[in-house]
Short mmCIF file of N, CA and C and ligand atoms in Angstrom, two decimals:
data_model
loop_
_atom_site.label_atom_id
_atom_site.label_comp_id
_atom_site.label_asym_id
_atom_site.label_seq_id
_atom_site.Cartn_x
_atom_site.Cartn_y
_atom_site.Cartn_z
N UNK P 232 84.22 122.47 49.63
CA UNK P 232 86.02 122.41 50.11
C UNK P 232 85.82 122.59 51.67
N UNK P 233 85.28 123.91 52.28
CA UNK P 233 85.13 124.56 53.63
C UNK P 233 84.34 123.16 54.26
N UNK P 234 83.36 122.56 53.65
CA UNK P 234 82.83 121.87 54.73
C UNK P 234 83.79 120.47 55.05
N UNK P 235 84.36 120.03 53.51
CA UNK P 235 84.98 118.85 54.16
C UNK P 235 85.92 119.05 55.21
N UNK P 236 86.37 120.18 55.25
CA UNK P 236 87.57 120.45 56.46
C UNK P 236 86.98 120.48 57.48
N UNK P 237 85.32 121.47 57.81
CA UNK P 237 84.95 120.84 58.98
C UNK P 237 84.62 119.61 59.23
N UNK P 238 84.22 118.79 58.66
CA UNK P 238 83.91 117.59 58.50
C UNK P 238 84.82 117.33 59.39
N UNK P 239 86.37 116.76 58.62
CA UNK P 239 87.54 116.27 58.91
C UNK P 239 88.12 116.72 60.37
N UNK P 240 87.95 118.00 60.71
CA UNK P 240 88.26 118.79 61.94
C UNK P 240 87.32 118.00 62.99
N UNK P 241 86.04 117.77 62.70
CA UNK P 241 85.02 116.95 63.77
C UNK P 241 85.44 116.27 64.03
N UNK P 242 85.59 115.50 62.73
CA UNK P 242 85.98 113.80 63.06
C UNK P 242 87.38 113.54 63.90
N UNK P 243 88.24 114.61 63.85
CA UNK P 243 89.30 114.41 64.29
C UNK P 243 89.24 114.64 65.89
N UNK P 244 88.55 115.70 66.57
CA UNK P 244 88.02 115.81 67.50
C UNK P 244 87.24 114.64 68.25
N UNK P 245 86.38 114.18 67.14
CA UNK P 245 85.76 113.22 67.85
C UNK P 245 86.60 111.86 68.13
N UNK P 246 87.43 111.75 67.78
CA UNK P 246 88.52 110.29 67.66
C UNK P 246 89.10 110.50 69.11
N UNK P 247 89.74 111.93 69.39
CA UNK P 247 90.27 112.66 70.09
C UNK P 247 89.08 112.15 71.38
N UNK P 248 88.11 112.34 71.51
CA UNK P 248 87.15 112.54 72.40
C UNK P 248 87.51 111.12 73.11
N UNK P 249 87.38 109.97 71.93
CA UNK P 249 87.08 108.33 72.15
C UNK P 249 88.28 108.20 72.77
N UNK P 250 89.32 108.29 72.28
CA UNK P 250 90.66 107.93 72.87
C UNK P 250 90.89 108.40 74.27
N UNK P 251 90.51 109.90 74.56
CA UNK P 251 90.20 110.30 76.35
C UNK P 251 89.40 109.18 76.73
N UNK P 252 88.22 108.98 76.73
CA UNK P 252 87.14 108.56 77.51
C UNK P 252 87.76 106.51 77.49
N UNK P 253 88.16 106.16 76.50
CA UNK P 253 88.66 105.02 76.55
C UNK P 253 89.96 105.01 77.68
N UNK P 254 90.73 106.14 77.91
CA UNK P 254 91.82 105.57 78.63
C UNK P 254 91.32 105.89 80.11
N UNK P 255 90.43 107.19 80.32
CA UNK P 255 90.05 106.81 81.38
C UNK P 255 88.92 106.34 81.80
N UNK P 256 88.06 105.55 81.02
CA UNK P 256 87.23 104.36 81.75
C UNK P 256 87.98 103.10 81.85
N UNK P 257 89.17 102.89 81.47
CA UNK P 257 89.73 101.74 81.45
C UNK P 257 89.95 101.10 82.75
N UNK P 258 89.78 99.86 83.35
CA UNK P 258 90.28 99.54 84.71
C UNK P 258 91.33 99.76 85.18
N UNK P 259 91.89 100.33 86.20
CA UNK P 259 92.72 100.62 87.10
C UNK P 259 93.72 99.54 87.25
N UNK P 260 95.29 100.02 86.90
CA UNK P 260 95.90 98.92 86.25
C UNK P 260 96.39 98.62 87.96
N UNK P 261 96.75 97.35 88.24
CA UNK P 261 97.79 96.86 89.64
C UNK P 261 99.03 97.19 89.70
N UNK P 262 99.64 97.55 90.58
CA UNK P 262 100.89 98.24 90.34
C UNK P 262 101.57 96.60 90.59
N UNK P 263 103.03 96.80 89.71
CA UNK P 263 103.90 95.27 89.84
C UNK P 263 103.76 95.00 91.24
N UNK P 264 103.85 93.35 91.19
CA UNK P 264 104.64 92.86 92.52
C UNK P 264 105.19 93.74 93.31
N UNK P 265 106.44 93.88 92.77
CA UNK P 265 107.93 94.58 93.52
C UNK P 265 106.91 95.94 94.32
N UNK P 266 106.21 97.08 93.65
CA UNK P 266 105.87 97.68 93.66
C UNK P 266 104.36 97.36 95.03
N UNK P 267 103.74 96.48 94.70
CA UNK P 267 102.73 96.22 96.11
C UNK P 267 103.66 95.49 97.45
N UNK P 268 105.05 95.13 96.77
CA UNK P 268 105.69 94.81 98.17
C UNK P 268 105.49 95.99 99.63
N UNK P 269 106.24 97.25 97.73
CA UNK P 269 106.57 98.70 98.64
C UNK P 269 105.55 99.32 99.15
N UNK P 270 104.45 98.91 98.90
CA UNK P 270 103.31 99.70 99.04
C UNK P 270 102.85 98.94 100.57
N UNK P 271 102.97 97.93 100.86
CA UNK P 271 102.89 97.07 102.35
C UNK P 271 103.15 97.61 103.11
N UNK P 272 104.60 97.62 102.66
CA UNK P 272 105.88 97.91 103.60
C UNK P 272 105.49 99.34 104.16
N UNK P 273 105.11 100.58 103.25
CA UNK P 273 104.68 101.77 103.64
C UNK P 273 103.56 101.93 104.21
N UNK P 274 102.65 101.34 103.98
CA UNK P 274 100.88 101.13 104.73
C UNK P 274 101.49 100.89 106.50
N UNK P 275 102.07 99.48 106.53
CA UNK P 275 102.92 99.62 107.62
C UNK P 275 103.54 100.53 108.61
N UNK P 276 104.63 101.14 107.88
CA UNK P 276 105.48 101.85 108.62
C UNK P 276 104.57 103.54 108.59
N UNK P 277 104.37 103.74 107.64
CA UNK P 277 103.93 105.05 107.39
C UNK P 277 102.31 105.45 108.03
N UNK P 278 101.57 104.78 107.15
CA UNK P 278 99.98 104.99 107.53
C UNK P 278 100.16 104.48 109.14
N UNK P 279 100.90 103.49 109.74
CA UNK P 279 100.77 102.59 110.82
C UNK P 279 101.35 103.61 111.93
N UNK P 280 102.49 105.11 111.45
CA UNK P 280 102.64 105.96 112.54
C UNK P 280 101.33 106.64 113.43
N UNK P 281 100.46 106.42 112.79
CA UNK P 281 98.89 106.86 112.83
C UNK P 281 98.05 106.32 113.25
N UNK P 282 97.92 105.17 111.98
CA UNK P 282 96.48 104.23 112.45
C UNK P 282 97.13 103.04 113.32
N UNK P 283 98.43 102.88 113.62
CA UNK P 283 98.86 101.84 114.44
C UNK P 283 99.49 100.78 113.72
N UNK P 284 100.11 99.91 113.49
CA UNK P 284 101.30 98.86 113.12
C UNK P 284 100.08 98.24 112.66
N UNK P 285 99.02 97.69 113.29
CA UNK P 285 98.26 96.70 112.74
C UNK P 285 97.03 97.22 112.39
N UNK P 286 96.89 98.85 112.33
CA UNK P 286 95.88 99.49 111.88
C UNK P 286 94.67 99.66 112.50
N UNK P 287 94.55 99.12 113.67
CA UNK P 287 93.91 98.82 114.92
C UNK P 287 93.27 100.39 115.04
N UNK P 288 94.09 101.52 114.91
CA UNK P 288 93.94 102.57 115.28
C UNK P 288 95.05 103.11 116.20
N UNK P 289 94.84 104.30 116.31
CA UNK P 289 95.97 105.43 117.15
C UNK P 289 95.58 106.43 117.25
N UNK P 290 96.26 107.33 116.48
CA UNK P 290 95.96 109.03 116.33
C UNK P 290 94.98 108.98 115.53
N UNK P 291 95.27 107.99 114.41
CA UNK P 291 94.14 108.09 113.41
C UNK P 291 92.96 107.12 113.73
N UNK P 292 92.00 106.88 113.51
CA UNK P 292 90.96 105.89 113.13
C UNK P 292 91.26 104.17 112.86
N UNK P 293 90.84 102.99 113.19
CA UNK P 293 90.74 101.95 112.69
C UNK P 293 91.11 101.87 110.73
N UNK P 294 91.72 101.45 110.55
CA UNK P 294 91.62 101.31 108.80
C UNK P 294 91.39 99.52 109.16
N UNK P 295 91.07 99.06 109.70
CA UNK P 295 90.96 97.41 109.58
C UNK P 295 89.47 97.01 108.68
N UNK P 296 89.48 96.07 108.04
CA UNK P 296 88.34 96.19 107.04
C UNK P 296 87.09 96.58 107.67
N UNK P 297 86.50 95.76 108.94
CA UNK P 297 85.17 96.11 109.69
C UNK P 297 85.11 97.71 109.69
N UNK P 298 86.04 98.47 109.92
CA UNK P 298 85.89 99.78 110.90
C UNK P 298 85.63 100.42 109.30
N UNK P 299 85.98 99.93 107.86
CA UNK P 299 85.63 100.81 106.36
C UNK P 299 84.65 100.36 106.03
N UNK P 300 83.78 99.07 106.37
CA UNK P 300 82.55 98.76 105.65
C UNK P 300 82.02 99.31 105.29
N UNK P 301 81.39 100.79 106.20
CA UNK P 301 80.48 101.45 105.54
C UNK P 301 80.61 102.53 105.26
N UNK P 302 82.41 102.86 104.69
CA UNK P 302 82.53 103.86 103.63
C UNK P 302 82.76 103.47 102.56
N UNK P 303 82.73 104.37 101.57
CA UNK P 303 82.60 103.99 99.92
C UNK P 303 83.94 104.50 99.32
N UNK P 304 84.45 103.52 98.46
CA UNK P 304 85.54 103.39 97.96
C UNK P 304 86.21 104.98 97.52
N UNK P 305 85.15 105.77 97.03
CA UNK P 305 85.47 107.25 96.79
C UNK P 305 85.71 107.75 98.08
N UNK P 306 85.43 108.01 98.92
CA UNK P 306 85.20 108.71 100.26
C UNK P 306 86.87 108.24 100.88
N UNK P 307 87.20 107.00 100.46
CA UNK P 307 88.52 106.45 101.12
C UNK P 307 89.76 106.97 100.29
N UNK P 308 89.30 106.74 98.95
CA UNK P 308 90.41 106.99 97.89
C UNK P 308 90.45 108.47 97.92
N UNK P 309 89.66 109.57 98.37
CA UNK P 309 89.50 111.01 98.23
C UNK P 309 90.61 111.15 99.92
N UNK P 310 90.35 110.81 100.49
CA UNK P 310 90.77 110.90 102.14
C UNK P 310 92.28 110.46 101.91
N UNK P 311 92.82 109.51 101.18
CA UNK P 311 94.15 109.04 101.06
C UNK P 311 94.94 110.12 99.56
N UNK P 312 93.96 110.53 99.10
CA UNK P 312 94.56 111.36 97.77
C UNK P 312 95.14 112.45 98.67
N UNK P 313 94.13 113.41 99.17
CA UNK P 313 93.94 114.72 99.37
C UNK P 313 94.13 115.17 101.18
N UNK P 314 94.41 113.83 101.99
CA UNK P 314 94.34 114.43 103.23
C UNK P 314 92.97 114.67 103.75
N UNK P 315 92.62 115.59 105.11
CA UNK P 315 91.57 115.38 105.53
C UNK P 315 91.89 116.67 106.58
N UNK P 316 92.43 118.03 105.88
CA UNK P 316 92.44 119.13 107.16
C UNK P 316 91.25 119.26 106.92
N UNK P 317 91.52 120.09 108.53
CA UNK P 317 92.56 120.52 109.31
C UNK P 317 92.70 119.21 110.40
N UNK P 318 92.66 118.01 109.76
CA UNK P 318 93.17 116.95 110.81
C UNK P 318 94.31 116.34 110.67
N UNK P 319 94.73 116.02 111.66
CA UNK P 319 96.02 115.29 111.05
C UNK P 319 96.53 114.46 109.75
N UNK P 320 95.61 113.56 109.20
CA UNK P 320 95.65 112.87 107.63
C UNK P 320 96.19 113.53 106.76
N UNK P 321 97.62 113.49 106.36
CA UNK P 321 98.25 114.25 105.30
C UNK P 321 97.75 113.44 103.94
N UNK P 322 97.76 114.31 102.77
CA UNK P 322 97.61 113.97 101.36
C UNK P 322 98.94 113.05 100.99
N UNK P 323 98.57 112.45 100.43
CA UNK P 323 99.40 111.37 99.57
C UNK P 323 99.54 111.15 98.27
N UNK P 324 99.07 112.07 97.97
CA UNK P 324 98.92 112.44 96.23
C UNK P 324 100.24 112.77 95.84
N UNK P 325 101.17 112.97 96.22
CA UNK P 325 102.76 113.27 95.50
C UNK P 325 103.18 111.99 95.30
N UNK P 326 103.08 110.59 96.44
CA UNK P 326 103.40 109.75 96.58
C UNK P 326 103.36 108.18 95.89
N UNK P 327 101.87 108.58 95.65
CA UNK P 327 100.50 107.39 94.89
C UNK P 327 100.30 107.98 94.07
N UNK P 328 100.36 107.04 92.87
CA UNK P 328 99.11 107.57 91.70
C UNK P 328 97.86 106.97 91.94
N UNK P 329 96.81 107.49 91.13
CA UNK P 329 95.52 106.97 91.44
C UNK P 329 95.05 105.72 91.76
N UNK P 330 96.09 105.07 90.55
CA UNK P 330 95.55 103.65 90.41
C UNK P 330 96.22 102.84 91.70
N UNK P 331 97.44 103.10 92.05
CA UNK P 331 97.94 102.75 93.69
C UNK P 331 96.98 102.87 94.46
N UNK P 332 96.31 104.12 94.31
CA UNK P 332 95.30 104.55 95.77
C UNK P 332 94.27 103.63 95.65
N UNK P 333 93.82 103.32 94.54
CA UNK P 333 93.05 102.10 94.09
C UNK P 333 93.04 100.88 94.91
N UNK P 334 93.96 100.69 94.52
CA UNK P 334 94.65 99.25 94.91
C UNK P 334 94.75 99.10 96.71
N UNK P 335 95.43 100.37 97.11
CA UNK P 335 95.72 100.67 98.70
C UNK P 335 94.14 100.25 99.10
N UNK P 336 93.11 100.99 98.54
CA UNK P 336 92.00 100.71 99.36
C UNK P 336 91.33 99.69 99.21
N UNK P 337 91.59 98.76 98.13
CA UNK P 337 91.19 97.21 98.40
C UNK P 337 91.90 96.34 99.15
N UNK P 338 93.28 96.83 99.16
CA UNK P 338 94.26 96.24 100.17
C UNK P 338 93.48 96.19 101.63
N UNK P 339 93.15 97.76 102.05
CA UNK P 339 92.73 97.78 103.05
C UNK P 339 91.36 97.34 103.58
N UNK P 340 90.42 97.10 102.48
CA UNK P 340 89.16 96.00 102.60
C UNK P 340 89.37 94.93 102.88
N UNK P 341 90.93 94.10 101.84
CA UNK P 341 90.83 93.10 102.37
C UNK P 341 91.73 92.84 103.79
N UNK P 342 92.36 93.37 104.12
CA UNK P 342 93.16 93.63 105.38
C UNK P 342 94.25 93.30 105.01
N UNK P 343 95.73 93.93 105.80
CA UNK P 343 96.56 93.64 105.44
C UNK P 343 97.50 92.45 105.89
N UNK P 344 96.62 91.70 106.88
CA UNK P 344 96.90 90.76 108.07
C UNK P 344 98.37 90.97 109.16
C1 HEC Z 167 99.77 111.94 110.72
C2 HEC Z 167 99.23 110.78 110.95
C3 HEC Z 167 98.58 110.13 110.06
C4 HEC Z 167 99.04 109.70 108.74
C5 HEC Z 167 100.64 109.20 108.80
C6 HEC Z 167 98.01 108.91 107.92
N1 HEC Z 167 96.78 109.28 108.63
FE1 HEC Z 167 95.03 108.36 107.77
N2 HEC Z 167 94.42 109.68 109.34
C7 HEC Z 167 94.97 110.26 110.04
C8 HEC Z 167 93.62 110.85 111.10
C9 HEC Z 167 93.80 111.76 112.14
C10 HEC Z 167 92.18 110.32 109.93
C11 HEC Z 167 90.81 111.19 111.03
C12 HEC Z 167 90.71 112.45 109.85
C13 HEC Z 167 88.96 112.74 110.55
O1 HEC Z 167 89.33 113.10 111.47
O2 HEC Z 167 88.17 112.58 109.80
C14 HEC Z 167 92.61 110.16 109.07
C15 HEC Z 167 91.77 109.07 108.80
C16 HEC Z 167 92.04 108.16 107.43
C17 HEC Z 167 91.27 107.82 106.60
C18 HEC Z 167 89.50 107.55 106.64
C19 HEC Z 167 89.04 106.67 107.47
C20 HEC Z 167 87.55 106.83 107.59
O3 HEC Z 167 87.39 105.84 108.88
O4 HEC Z 167 86.63 107.81 107.17
C21 HEC Z 167 91.75 106.77 105.76
C22 HEC Z 167 91.24 105.95 104.56
C23 HEC Z 167 93.18 106.93 105.84
N3 HEC Z 167 93.14 108.01 107.07
C24 HEC Z 167 94.37 106.22 105.33
C25 HEC Z 167 95.27 106.20 105.65
C26 HEC Z 167 96.52 105.75 104.91
C27 HEC Z 167 96.47 105.02 103.62
C28 HEC Z 167 97.82 106.41 105.40
C29 HEC Z 167 99.37 105.90 104.78
C30 HEC Z 167 99.43 106.12 103.48
C31 HEC Z 167 97.31 107.39 106.37
N4 HEC Z 167 95.82 106.89 106.66
C32 HEC Z 167 98.37 107.72 107.04
C33 HEC Z 167 95.79 110.37 110.31
C34 HEC Z 167 96.81 110.00 109.76
#
């Protein structure tokens, strides 16, 4: 009886772990088309304030595809989420979900045109 209850509990724990890992391993969802438009607008306005309207650089460095070629997705993602203290690059975690930042990194690599 005791054994089966322990077994039961560990099966539950294992199922929980499988569920958690399948969620984190899932491919990040693309934002809706509506949200993609908002994000592009925001990149031009808000990021553009420092990185230049066309992202060629200003107070912040150029974010054009060729300038980002040697930087990893992870570094870019963390920079956008957490900012780069003590530089003026602010954290954007409050404004974007991680999936949105994944999408933004892809957008920057493709170029906002
Ligand atoms: C207040 C000014 C400011 C704003 C607004 C700003 N940035 Fe930055 N950003 C900077 C500065 C300055 C740096 C350079 C930090 C350093 O010296 O490492 C930077 C660096 C970066 C980098 C790293 C580039 C590299 O070559 O390593 C990325 C990516 C980036 N910003 C994306 C964004 C995005 C996306 C937005 C808008 C959501 C944004 N930034 C808004 C100032 C800004």
